[in-house]
CSV table of C-alpha atoms in Angstrom, one decimal:
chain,number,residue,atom,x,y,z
Z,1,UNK,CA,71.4,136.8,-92.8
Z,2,UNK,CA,68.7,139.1,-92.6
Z,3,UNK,CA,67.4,138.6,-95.8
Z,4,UNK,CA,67.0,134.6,-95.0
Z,5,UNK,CA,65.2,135.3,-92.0
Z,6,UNK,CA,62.6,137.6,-93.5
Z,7,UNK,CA,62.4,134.8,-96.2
Z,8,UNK,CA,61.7,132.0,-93.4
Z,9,UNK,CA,59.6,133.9,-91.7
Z,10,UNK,CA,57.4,134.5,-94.8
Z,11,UNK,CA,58.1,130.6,-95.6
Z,12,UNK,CA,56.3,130.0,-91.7
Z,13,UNK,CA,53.4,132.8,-92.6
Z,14,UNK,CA,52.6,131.1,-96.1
Z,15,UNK,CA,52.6,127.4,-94.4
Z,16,UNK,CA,50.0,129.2,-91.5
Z,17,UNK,CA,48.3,130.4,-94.6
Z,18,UNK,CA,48.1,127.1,-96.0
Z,19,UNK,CA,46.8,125.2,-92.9
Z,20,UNK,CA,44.0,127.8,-92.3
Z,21,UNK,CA,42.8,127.6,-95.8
Z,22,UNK,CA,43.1,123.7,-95.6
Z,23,UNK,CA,41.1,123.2,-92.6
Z,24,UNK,CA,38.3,125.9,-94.4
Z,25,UNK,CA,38.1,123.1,-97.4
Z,26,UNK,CA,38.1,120.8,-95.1
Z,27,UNK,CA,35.4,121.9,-93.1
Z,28,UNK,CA,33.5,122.8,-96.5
Z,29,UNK,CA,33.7,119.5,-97.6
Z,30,UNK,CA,32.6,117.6,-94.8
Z,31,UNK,CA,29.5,116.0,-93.8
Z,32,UNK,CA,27.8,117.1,-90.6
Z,33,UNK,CA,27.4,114.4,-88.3
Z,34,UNK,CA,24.0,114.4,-86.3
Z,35,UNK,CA,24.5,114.5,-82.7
Z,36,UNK,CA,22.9,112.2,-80.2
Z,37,UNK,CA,19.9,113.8,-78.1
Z,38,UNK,CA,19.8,117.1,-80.2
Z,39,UNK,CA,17.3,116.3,-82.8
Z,40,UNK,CA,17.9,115.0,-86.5
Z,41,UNK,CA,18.6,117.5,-89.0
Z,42,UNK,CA,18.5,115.9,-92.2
Z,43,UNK,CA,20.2,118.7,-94.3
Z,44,UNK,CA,22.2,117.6,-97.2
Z,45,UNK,CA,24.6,119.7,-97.4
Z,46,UNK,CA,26.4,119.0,-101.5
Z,47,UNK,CA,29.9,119.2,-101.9
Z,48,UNK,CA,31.6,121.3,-104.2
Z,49,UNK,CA,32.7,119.6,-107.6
Z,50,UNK,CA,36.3,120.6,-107.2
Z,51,UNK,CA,38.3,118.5,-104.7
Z,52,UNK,CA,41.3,120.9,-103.4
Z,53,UNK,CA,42.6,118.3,-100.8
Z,54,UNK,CA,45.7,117.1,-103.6
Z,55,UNK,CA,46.6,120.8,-104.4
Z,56,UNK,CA,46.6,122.1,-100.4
Z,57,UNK,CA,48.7,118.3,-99.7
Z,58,UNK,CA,51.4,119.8,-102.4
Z,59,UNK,CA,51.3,123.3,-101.1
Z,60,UNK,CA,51.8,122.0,-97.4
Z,61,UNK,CA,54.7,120.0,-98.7
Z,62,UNK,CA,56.4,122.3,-101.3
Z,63,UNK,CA,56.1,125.3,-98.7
Z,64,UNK,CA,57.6,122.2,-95.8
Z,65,UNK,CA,60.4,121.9,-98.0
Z,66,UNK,CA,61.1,125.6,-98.7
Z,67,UNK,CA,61.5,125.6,-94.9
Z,68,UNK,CA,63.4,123.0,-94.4
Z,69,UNK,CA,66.3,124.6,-96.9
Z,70,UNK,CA,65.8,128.1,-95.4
Z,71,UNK,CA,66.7,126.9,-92.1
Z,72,UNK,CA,69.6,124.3,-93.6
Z,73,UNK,CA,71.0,128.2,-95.1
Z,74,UNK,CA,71.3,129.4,-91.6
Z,75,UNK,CA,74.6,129.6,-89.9
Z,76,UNK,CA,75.1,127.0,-87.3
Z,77,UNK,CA,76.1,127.5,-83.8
Z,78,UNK,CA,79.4,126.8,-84.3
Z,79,UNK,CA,80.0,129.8,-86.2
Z,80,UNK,CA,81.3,132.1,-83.7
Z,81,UNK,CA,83.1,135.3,-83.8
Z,82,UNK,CA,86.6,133.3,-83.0
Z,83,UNK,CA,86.1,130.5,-85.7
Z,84,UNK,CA,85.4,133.6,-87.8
Z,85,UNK,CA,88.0,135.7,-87.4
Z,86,UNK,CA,90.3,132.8,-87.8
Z,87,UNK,CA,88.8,132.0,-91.0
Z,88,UNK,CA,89.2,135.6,-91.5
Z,89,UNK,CA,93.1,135.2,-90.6
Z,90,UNK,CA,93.4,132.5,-93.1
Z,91,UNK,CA,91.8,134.4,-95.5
Z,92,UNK,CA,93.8,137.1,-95.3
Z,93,UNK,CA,97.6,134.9,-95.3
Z,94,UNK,CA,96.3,133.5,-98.6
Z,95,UNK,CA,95.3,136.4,-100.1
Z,96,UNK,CA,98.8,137.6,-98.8
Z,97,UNK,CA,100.8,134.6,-100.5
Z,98,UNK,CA,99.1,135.1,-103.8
Z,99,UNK,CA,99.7,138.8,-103.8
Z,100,UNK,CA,103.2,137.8,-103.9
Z,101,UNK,CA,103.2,135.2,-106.2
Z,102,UNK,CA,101.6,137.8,-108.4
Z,103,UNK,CA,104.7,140.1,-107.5
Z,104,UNK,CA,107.0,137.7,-108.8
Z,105,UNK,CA,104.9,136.8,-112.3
Z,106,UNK,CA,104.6,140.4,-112.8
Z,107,UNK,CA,108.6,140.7,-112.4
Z,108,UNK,CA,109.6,137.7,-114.3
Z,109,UNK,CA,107.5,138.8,-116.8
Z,110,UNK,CA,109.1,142.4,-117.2
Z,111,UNK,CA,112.2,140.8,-116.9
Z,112,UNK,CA,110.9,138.6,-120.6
Z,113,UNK,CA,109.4,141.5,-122.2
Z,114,UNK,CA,113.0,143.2,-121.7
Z,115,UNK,CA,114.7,140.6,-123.2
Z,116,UNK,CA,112.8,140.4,-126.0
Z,117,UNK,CA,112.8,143.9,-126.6
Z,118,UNK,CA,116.9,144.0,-126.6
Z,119,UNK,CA,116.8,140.3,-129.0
Z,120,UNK,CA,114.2,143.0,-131.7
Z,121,UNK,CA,116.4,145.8,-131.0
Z,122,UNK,CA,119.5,143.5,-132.2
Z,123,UNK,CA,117.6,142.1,-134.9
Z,124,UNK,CA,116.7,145.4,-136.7
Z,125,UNK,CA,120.2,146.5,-135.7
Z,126,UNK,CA,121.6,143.9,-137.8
Z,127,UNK,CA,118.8,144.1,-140.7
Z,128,UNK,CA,120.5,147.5,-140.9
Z,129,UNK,CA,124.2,146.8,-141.0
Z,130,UNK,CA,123.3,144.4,-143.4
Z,131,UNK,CA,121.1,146.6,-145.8
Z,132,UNK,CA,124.1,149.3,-145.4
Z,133,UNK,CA,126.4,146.7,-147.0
Z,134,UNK,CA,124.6,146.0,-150.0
């Protein structure tokens, strides 16, 4: 669980990342508004030629979503030690079950290979008698 918390608190740092560098094109591409009673400043300012606005929209959202799965990963609340350790118990009875199913596979299957071995051991037995005879 450790290892998805590091990776939703990076997720969080990256989407920080993302906002701050958003509101920097932002306040790169904007106009400067003249304010009443101050003056006019008539500075045109020129935007840049590249508009960034679509790219940092997909970042916020891809990055969004990122979050939104690393946080769906987390256990819930209902996850407590109890429900655990029953899941745990249940586990455990299975794994018990099978083990003895596998017991009885292992035996019945002994149990074939030693009959075929005695049905071979009869054949050859009898592939001698006979060759004896001739």
């Amino acid at each position: 669980m450790a290892d998805r918390l590091t990776q939703l608190q990076d997720a969080v740092n990256s989407q920080a990342d993302n906002f701050c560098n958003s509101v920097g094109i932002l306040q790169q591409m904007s106009q400067p508004s003249p304010l009443s009673g101050y003056g006019s400043s008539t500075t045109k300012v020129t935007p840049p030629d590249t508009d960034h606005t679509l790219l940092f929209a997909q970042m916020i959202a891809r990055t969004a979503k990122d979050i939104e799965v690393l946080i769906e990963s987390l256990p819930s609340e209902e996850s407590t030690a109890e429900l655990q350790a029953a899941g745990l118990q249940h586990l455990e009875q299975e794994s018990e079950v099978a083990g003895e199913q596998l017991k009885e596979t292992v035996k019945q299957g002994e149990q074939l290979l030693a009959s075929i071995q005695a049905a071979l051991h009869d054949i050859s037995a009898k592939q001698l008698e006979s060759g004896e005879d001739s």
